[in-house]
PDB file of C-alpha atoms in Angstrom:
ATOM      1  CA  UNK A  11     -50.510  20.479  11.624  1.00  0.00           C
ATOM      2  CA  UNK A  12     -47.726  19.529  14.002  1.00  0.00           C
ATOM      3  CA  UNK A  13     -44.730  21.599  12.931  1.00  0.00           C
ATOM      4  CA  UNK A  14     -45.885  25.160  12.291  1.00  0.00           C
ATOM      5  CA  UNK A  15     -42.669  26.700  10.996  1.00  0.00           C
ATOM      6  CA  UNK A  16     -38.900  26.392  10.792  1.00  0.00           C
ATOM      7  CA  UNK A  17     -36.192  29.044  10.911  1.00  0.00           C
ATOM      8  CA  UNK A  18     -32.469  28.812  10.168  1.00  0.00           C
ATOM      9  CA  UNK A  19     -30.140  31.466  11.603  1.00  0.00           C
ATOM     10  CA  UNK A  20     -26.519  31.994  10.636  1.00  0.00           C
ATOM     11  CA  UNK A  21     -23.694  32.486  13.161  1.00  0.00           C
ATOM     12  CA  UNK A  22     -24.390  36.201  13.411  1.00  0.00           C
ATOM     13  CA  UNK A  23     -28.096  35.665  14.067  1.00  0.00           C
ATOM     14  CA  UNK A  24     -29.305  36.621  10.604  1.00  0.00           C
ATOM     15  CA  UNK A  25     -32.331  34.794   9.244  1.00  0.00           C
ATOM     16  CA  UNK A  26     -31.186  32.801   6.220  1.00  0.00           C
ATOM     17  CA  UNK A  27     -34.216  30.514   5.816  1.00  0.00           C
ATOM     18  CA  UNK A  28     -37.834  30.478   6.952  1.00  0.00           C
ATOM     19  CA  UNK A  29     -40.547  28.010   6.034  1.00  0.00           C
ATOM     20  CA  UNK A  30     -44.159  27.573   7.158  1.00  0.00           C
ATOM     21  CA  UNK A  31     -45.959  24.226   7.073  1.00  0.00           C
ATOM     22  CA  UNK A  32     -49.509  22.890   7.121  1.00  0.00           C
ATOM     23  CA  UNK A  33     -52.587  25.107   7.077  1.00  0.00           C
ATOM     24  CA  UNK A  34     -50.583  28.230   7.763  1.00  0.00           C
ATOM     25  CA  UNK A  35     -48.458  27.621   4.658  1.00  0.00           C
ATOM     26  CA  UNK A  36     -51.681  27.184   2.648  1.00  0.00           C
ATOM     27  CA  UNK A  37     -52.983  30.483   4.032  1.00  0.00           C
ATOM     28  CA  UNK A  38     -49.794  32.323   2.987  1.00  0.00           C
ATOM     29  CA  UNK A  39     -49.929  30.754  -0.489  1.00  0.00           C
ATOM     30  CA  UNK A  40     -53.585  31.759  -0.968  1.00  0.00           C
ATOM     31  CA  UNK A  41     -52.772  35.322   0.170  1.00  0.00           C
ATOM     32  CA  UNK A  42     -50.014  35.491  -2.474  1.00  0.00           C
ATOM     33  CA  UNK A  43     -52.422  34.247  -5.156  1.00  0.00           C
ATOM     34  CA  UNK A  44     -55.034  36.820  -4.132  1.00  0.00           C
ATOM     35  CA  UNK A  45     -52.431  39.599  -4.324  1.00  0.00           C
ATOM     36  CA  UNK A  46     -51.412  38.457  -7.823  1.00  0.00           C
ATOM     37  CA  UNK A  47     -55.074  38.262  -8.877  1.00  0.00           C
ATOM     38  CA  UNK A  48     -55.699  41.816  -7.661  1.00  0.00           C
ATOM     39  CA  UNK A  49     -52.688  43.086  -9.614  1.00  0.00           C
ATOM     40  CA  UNK A  50     -53.977  41.483 -12.802  1.00  0.00           C
ATOM     41  CA  UNK A  51     -57.651  42.361 -12.212  1.00  0.00           C
ATOM     42  CA  UNK A  52     -57.769  45.609 -10.225  1.00  0.00           C
ATOM     43  CA  UNK A  53     -61.517  46.147 -10.779  1.00  0.00           C
ATOM     44  CA  UNK A  54     -62.636  42.631  -9.793  1.00  0.00           C
ATOM     45  CA  UNK A  55     -63.399  41.659  -6.197  1.00  0.00           C
ATOM     46  CA  UNK A  56     -60.746  39.376  -4.677  1.00  0.00           C
ATOM     47  CA  UNK A  57     -61.524  35.650  -4.403  1.00  0.00           C
ATOM     48  CA  UNK A  58     -62.344  34.424  -0.879  1.00  0.00           C
ATOM     49  CA  UNK A  59     -59.679  32.929   1.365  1.00  0.00           C
ATOM     50  CA  UNK A  60     -61.023  30.008   3.395  1.00  0.00           C
ATOM     51  CA  UNK A  61     -58.560  30.861   6.184  1.00  0.00           C
ATOM     52  CA  UNK A  62     -59.483  34.547   6.396  1.00  0.00           C
ATOM     53  CA  UNK A  63     -59.765  35.643  10.020  1.00  0.00           C
ATOM     54  CA  UNK A  64     -58.012  32.515  11.332  1.00  0.00           C
ATOM     55  CA  UNK A  65     -54.435  33.594  10.667  1.00  0.00           C
ATOM     56  CA  UNK A  66     -52.517  36.823  10.421  1.00  0.00           C
ATOM     57  CA  UNK A  67     -49.826  36.948   7.776  1.00  0.00           C
ATOM     58  CA  UNK A  68     -46.595  38.246   9.321  1.00  0.00           C
ATOM     59  CA  UNK A  69     -44.500  40.648   7.306  1.00  0.00           C
ATOM     60  CA  UNK A  70     -40.917  39.874   6.352  1.00  0.00           C
ATOM     61  CA  UNK A  71     -39.759  42.257   9.055  1.00  0.00           C
ATOM     62  CA  UNK A  72     -41.671  40.312  11.695  1.00  0.00           C
ATOM     63  CA  UNK A  73     -39.860  37.112  10.696  1.00  0.00           C
ATOM     64  CA  UNK A  74     -36.530  38.944  10.937  1.00  0.00           C
ATOM     65  CA  UNK A  75     -37.485  40.408  14.318  1.00  0.00           C
ATOM     66  CA  UNK A  76     -38.452  36.991  15.683  1.00  0.00           C
ATOM     67  CA  UNK A  77     -35.192  35.439  14.491  1.00  0.00           C
ATOM     68  CA  UNK A  78     -32.937  38.195  15.827  1.00  0.00           C
ATOM     69  CA  UNK A  79     -34.798  38.283  19.158  1.00  0.00           C
ATOM     70  CA  UNK A  80     -34.375  34.542  19.541  1.00  0.00           C
ATOM     71  CA  UNK A  81     -30.676  34.796  18.680  1.00  0.00           C
ATOM     72  CA  UNK A  82     -30.186  37.477  21.344  1.00  0.00           C
ATOM     73  CA  UNK A  83     -32.071  35.502  23.994  1.00  0.00           C
ATOM     74  CA  UNK A  84     -30.097  32.388  23.101  1.00  0.00           C
ATOM     75  CA  UNK A  85     -26.800  34.260  23.492  1.00  0.00           C
ATOM     76  CA  UNK A  86     -27.849  35.745  26.843  1.00  0.00           C
ATOM     77  CA  UNK A  87     -29.028  32.368  28.157  1.00  0.00           C
ATOM     78  CA  UNK A  88     -25.621  30.849  27.316  1.00  0.00           C
ATOM     79  CA  UNK A  89     -23.966  33.430  29.577  1.00  0.00           C
ATOM     80  CA  UNK A  90     -26.290  32.604  32.490  1.00  0.00           C
ATOM     81  CA  UNK A  91     -24.861  29.087  32.884  1.00  0.00           C
ATOM     82  CA  UNK A  92     -22.765  28.868  36.067  1.00  0.00           C
ATOM     83  CA  UNK A  93     -19.079  28.175  35.445  1.00  0.00           C
ATOM     84  CA  UNK A  94     -19.186  24.843  37.337  1.00  0.00           C
ATOM     85  CA  UNK A  95     -21.965  23.599  35.010  1.00  0.00           C
ATOM     86  CA  UNK A  96     -20.234  24.474  31.754  1.00  0.00           C
ATOM     87  CA  UNK A  97     -18.997  21.703  29.500  1.00  0.00           C
ATOM     88  CA  UNK A  98     -15.217  21.616  29.624  1.00  0.00           C
ATOM     89  CA  UNK A  99     -14.813  20.231  26.098  1.00  0.00           C
ATOM     90  CA  UNK A 100     -14.306  23.231  23.775  1.00  0.00           C
ATOM     91  CA  UNK A 101     -15.756  21.307  20.807  1.00  0.00           C
ATOM     92  CA  UNK A 102     -19.162  21.035  22.483  1.00  0.00           C
ATOM     93  CA  UNK A 103     -21.712  23.846  22.659  1.00  0.00           C
ATOM     94  CA  UNK A 104     -22.331  25.302  26.116  1.00  0.00           C
ATOM     95  CA  UNK A 105     -26.012  25.784  26.711  1.00  0.00           C
ATOM     96  CA  UNK A 106     -28.435  28.281  25.374  1.00  0.00           C
ATOM     97  CA  UNK A 107     -32.158  27.878  24.960  1.00  0.00           C
ATOM     98  CA  UNK A 108     -33.078  24.410  23.775  1.00  0.00           C
ATOM     99  CA  UNK A 109     -36.824  24.320  24.465  1.00  0.00           C
ATOM    100  CA  UNK A 110     -39.227  27.161  25.158  1.00  0.00           C
ATOM    101  CA  UNK A 111     -42.758  26.311  26.336  1.00  0.00           C
ATOM    102  CA  UNK A 112     -45.789  28.459  25.538  1.00  0.00           C
ATOM    103  CA  UNK A 113     -49.514  27.839  25.872  1.00  0.00           C
ATOM    104  CA  UNK A 114     -50.170  26.950  22.229  1.00  0.00           C
ATOM    105  CA  UNK A 115     -46.774  25.770  20.988  1.00  0.00           C
ATOM    106  CA  UNK A 116     -43.227  24.813  21.882  1.00  0.00           C
ATOM    107  CA  UNK A 117     -40.091  26.251  20.380  1.00  0.00           C
ATOM    108  CA  UNK A 118     -37.201  23.856  19.878  1.00  0.00           C
ATOM    109  CA  UNK A 119     -33.667  24.946  18.995  1.00  0.00           C
ATOM    110  CA  UNK A 120     -31.013  22.741  17.416  1.00  0.00           C
ATOM    111  CA  UNK A 121     -27.459  24.080  17.407  1.00  0.00           C
ATOM    112  CA  UNK A 122     -25.432  22.599  14.597  1.00  0.00           C
ATOM    113  CA  UNK A 123     -21.687  21.946  14.825  1.00  0.00           C
ATOM    114  CA  UNK A 124     -21.219  24.891  12.429  1.00  0.00           C
ATOM    115  CA  UNK A 125     -23.005  27.220  14.923  1.00  0.00           C
ATOM    116  CA  UNK A 126     -25.977  27.542  12.599  1.00  0.00           C
ATOM    117  CA  UNK A 127     -29.205  27.495  14.624  1.00  0.00           C
ATOM    118  CA  UNK A 128     -32.322  25.678  13.499  1.00  0.00           C
ATOM    119  CA  UNK A 129     -35.432  26.494  15.455  1.00  0.00           C
ATOM    120  CA  UNK A 130     -38.932  25.164  15.114  1.00  0.00           C
ATOM    121  CA  UNK A 131     -42.371  26.130  16.349  1.00  0.00           C
ATOM    122  CA  UNK A 132     -44.456  23.009  16.904  1.00  0.00           C
ATOM    123  CA  UNK A 133     -47.699  21.850  18.489  1.00  0.00           C
ATOM    124  CA  UNK A 134     -46.737  20.114  21.725  1.00  0.00           C
ATOM    125  CA  UNK A 135     -50.155  18.470  22.099  1.00  0.00           C
ATOM    126  CA  UNK A 136     -49.604  16.232  19.066  1.00  0.00           C
ATOM    127  CA  UNK A 137     -46.409  14.639  20.376  1.00  0.00           C
ATOM    128  CA  UNK A 138     -46.179  11.801  22.843  1.00  0.00           C
ATOM    129  CA  UNK A 139     -44.383  12.972  25.956  1.00  0.00           C
ATOM    130  CA  UNK A 140     -42.928  16.437  25.568  1.00  0.00           C
ATOM    131  CA  UNK A 141     -42.062  16.113  21.870  1.00  0.00           C
ATOM    132  CA  UNK A 142     -38.437  17.067  22.383  1.00  0.00           C
ATOM    133  CA  UNK A 143     -36.978  13.652  21.504  1.00  0.00           C
ATOM    134  CA  UNK A 144     -38.993  13.587  18.270  1.00  0.00           C
ATOM    135  CA  UNK A 145     -37.848  17.119  17.431  1.00  0.00           C
ATOM    136  CA  UNK A 146     -34.216  16.141  18.123  1.00  0.00           C
ATOM    137  CA  UNK A 147     -34.509  13.278  15.626  1.00  0.00           C
ATOM    138  CA  UNK A 148     -36.264  15.521  13.104  1.00  0.00           C
ATOM    139  CA  UNK A 149     -33.619  18.218  13.570  1.00  0.00           C
ATOM    140  CA  UNK A 150     -30.797  15.776  12.918  1.00  0.00           C
ATOM    141  CA  UNK A 151     -32.506  14.611   9.721  1.00  0.00           C
ATOM    142  CA  UNK A 152     -33.166  18.184   8.568  1.00  0.00           C
ATOM    143  CA  UNK A 153     -29.575  19.170   9.397  1.00  0.00           C
ATOM    144  CA  UNK A 154     -28.344  16.252   7.277  1.00  0.00           C
ATOM    145  CA  UNK A 155     -30.524  17.517   4.398  1.00  0.00           C
ATOM    146  CA  UNK A 156     -29.063  20.991   4.942  1.00  0.00           C
ATOM    147  CA  UNK A 157     -25.549  19.577   4.683  1.00  0.00           C
ATOM    148  CA  UNK A 158     -26.349  17.413   1.643  1.00  0.00           C
ATOM    149  CA  UNK A 159     -28.393  19.885  -0.405  1.00  0.00           C
ATOM    150  CA  UNK A 160     -27.289  23.335   0.748  1.00  0.00           C
ATOM    151  CA  UNK A 161     -23.710  23.111   1.976  1.00  0.00           C
ATOM    152  CA  UNK A 162     -22.628  20.799  -0.858  1.00  0.00           C
ATOM    153  CA  UNK A 163     -24.239  23.073  -3.433  1.00  0.00           C
ATOM    154  CA  UNK A 164     -21.366  24.771  -5.310  1.00  0.00           C
ATOM    155  CA  UNK A 165     -23.501  27.884  -5.912  1.00  0.00           C
ATOM    156  CA  UNK A 166     -24.396  28.465  -2.267  1.00  0.00           C
ATOM    157  CA  UNK A 167     -22.457  31.170  -0.424  1.00  0.00           C
ATOM    158  CA  UNK A 168     -21.954  30.594   3.302  1.00  0.00           C
ATOM    159  CA  UNK A 169     -24.074  32.653   5.700  1.00  0.00           C
ATOM    160  CA  UNK A 170     -26.308  33.892   2.863  1.00  0.00           C
ATOM    161  CA  UNK A 171     -30.059  33.237   2.388  1.00  0.00           C
ATOM    162  CA  UNK A 172     -30.842  29.700   1.280  1.00  0.00           C
ATOM    163  CA  UNK A 173     -32.439  29.274  -2.143  1.00  0.00           C
ATOM    164  CA  UNK A 174     -32.192  25.573  -2.926  1.00  0.00           C
ATOM    165  CA  UNK A 175     -35.065  23.696  -4.580  1.00  0.00           C
ATOM    166  CA  UNK A 176     -33.777  20.234  -3.600  1.00  0.00           C
ATOM    167  CA  UNK A 177     -33.601  21.246   0.064  1.00  0.00           C
ATOM    168  CA  UNK A 178     -37.143  22.666  -0.114  1.00  0.00           C
ATOM    169  CA  UNK A 179     -38.438  19.522  -1.812  1.00  0.00           C
ATOM    170  CA  UNK A 180     -36.905  17.084   0.682  1.00  0.00           C
ATOM    171  CA  UNK A 181     -37.902  19.270   3.631  1.00  0.00           C
ATOM    172  CA  UNK A 182     -41.526  19.423   2.432  1.00  0.00           C
ATOM    173  CA  UNK A 183     -41.668  15.632   1.978  1.00  0.00           C
ATOM    174  CA  UNK A 184     -40.157  14.910   5.384  1.00  0.00           C
ATOM    175  CA  UNK A 185     -42.174  17.441   7.377  1.00  0.00           C
ATOM    176  CA  UNK A 186     -45.335  16.452   5.490  1.00  0.00           C
ATOM    177  CA  UNK A 187     -44.841  12.789   6.403  1.00  0.00           C
ATOM    178  CA  UNK A 188     -43.938  13.714  10.001  1.00  0.00           C
ATOM    179  CA  UNK A 189     -46.988  15.941  10.303  1.00  0.00           C
ATOM    180  CA  UNK A 190     -49.343  13.334   8.838  1.00  0.00           C
ATOM    181  CA  UNK A 191     -47.997  10.522  11.052  1.00  0.00           C
ATOM    182  CA  UNK A 192     -48.129  12.620  14.248  1.00  0.00           C
ATOM    183  CA  UNK A 193     -51.463  14.280  13.425  1.00  0.00           C
ATOM    184  CA  UNK A 194     -53.215  11.033  14.321  1.00  0.00           C
ATOM    185  CA  UNK A 195     -52.012  11.242  17.928  1.00  0.00           C
ATOM    186  CA  UNK A 196     -54.738  11.956  20.530  1.00  0.00           C
TER     187      UNK A 196
END
């Protein structure tokens, strides 16, 4: 598992899309199946989850809290840039958090031209170098999918949660192939 999860935030900092990948996504899916099983069979013991004790399933509110906290930190970090270091071209984005290093993962943020933020949690140990150049390429590809399958969808309303099966399908294929190709790294 190389890319753990992806978040898309609208201009106002609202979480409009969240997706988990790899083993963590399997864990969440199994938890959903166990919950459904318990609803249908309240007297039967729940089936075992092979990931029990390895992960903690965040609630929806925790995802929202993470996204809004990141949006706030990103906005504050943009204001900390000295005036002499700011880009003078008004069409270009001035700063903000691009990469955040932690012990177990890195967080990468891609600001789109539409001010929509895409941020990713990924395993820095699986990338050659710091992984940022690979995440920049991946972000551009994912943004292009977002434009092609979400923004061009006549039923999608701007700034609203994303529910688009084609986007999900292409995202799963791309991240799956990226994860499997980078998983082999030392």
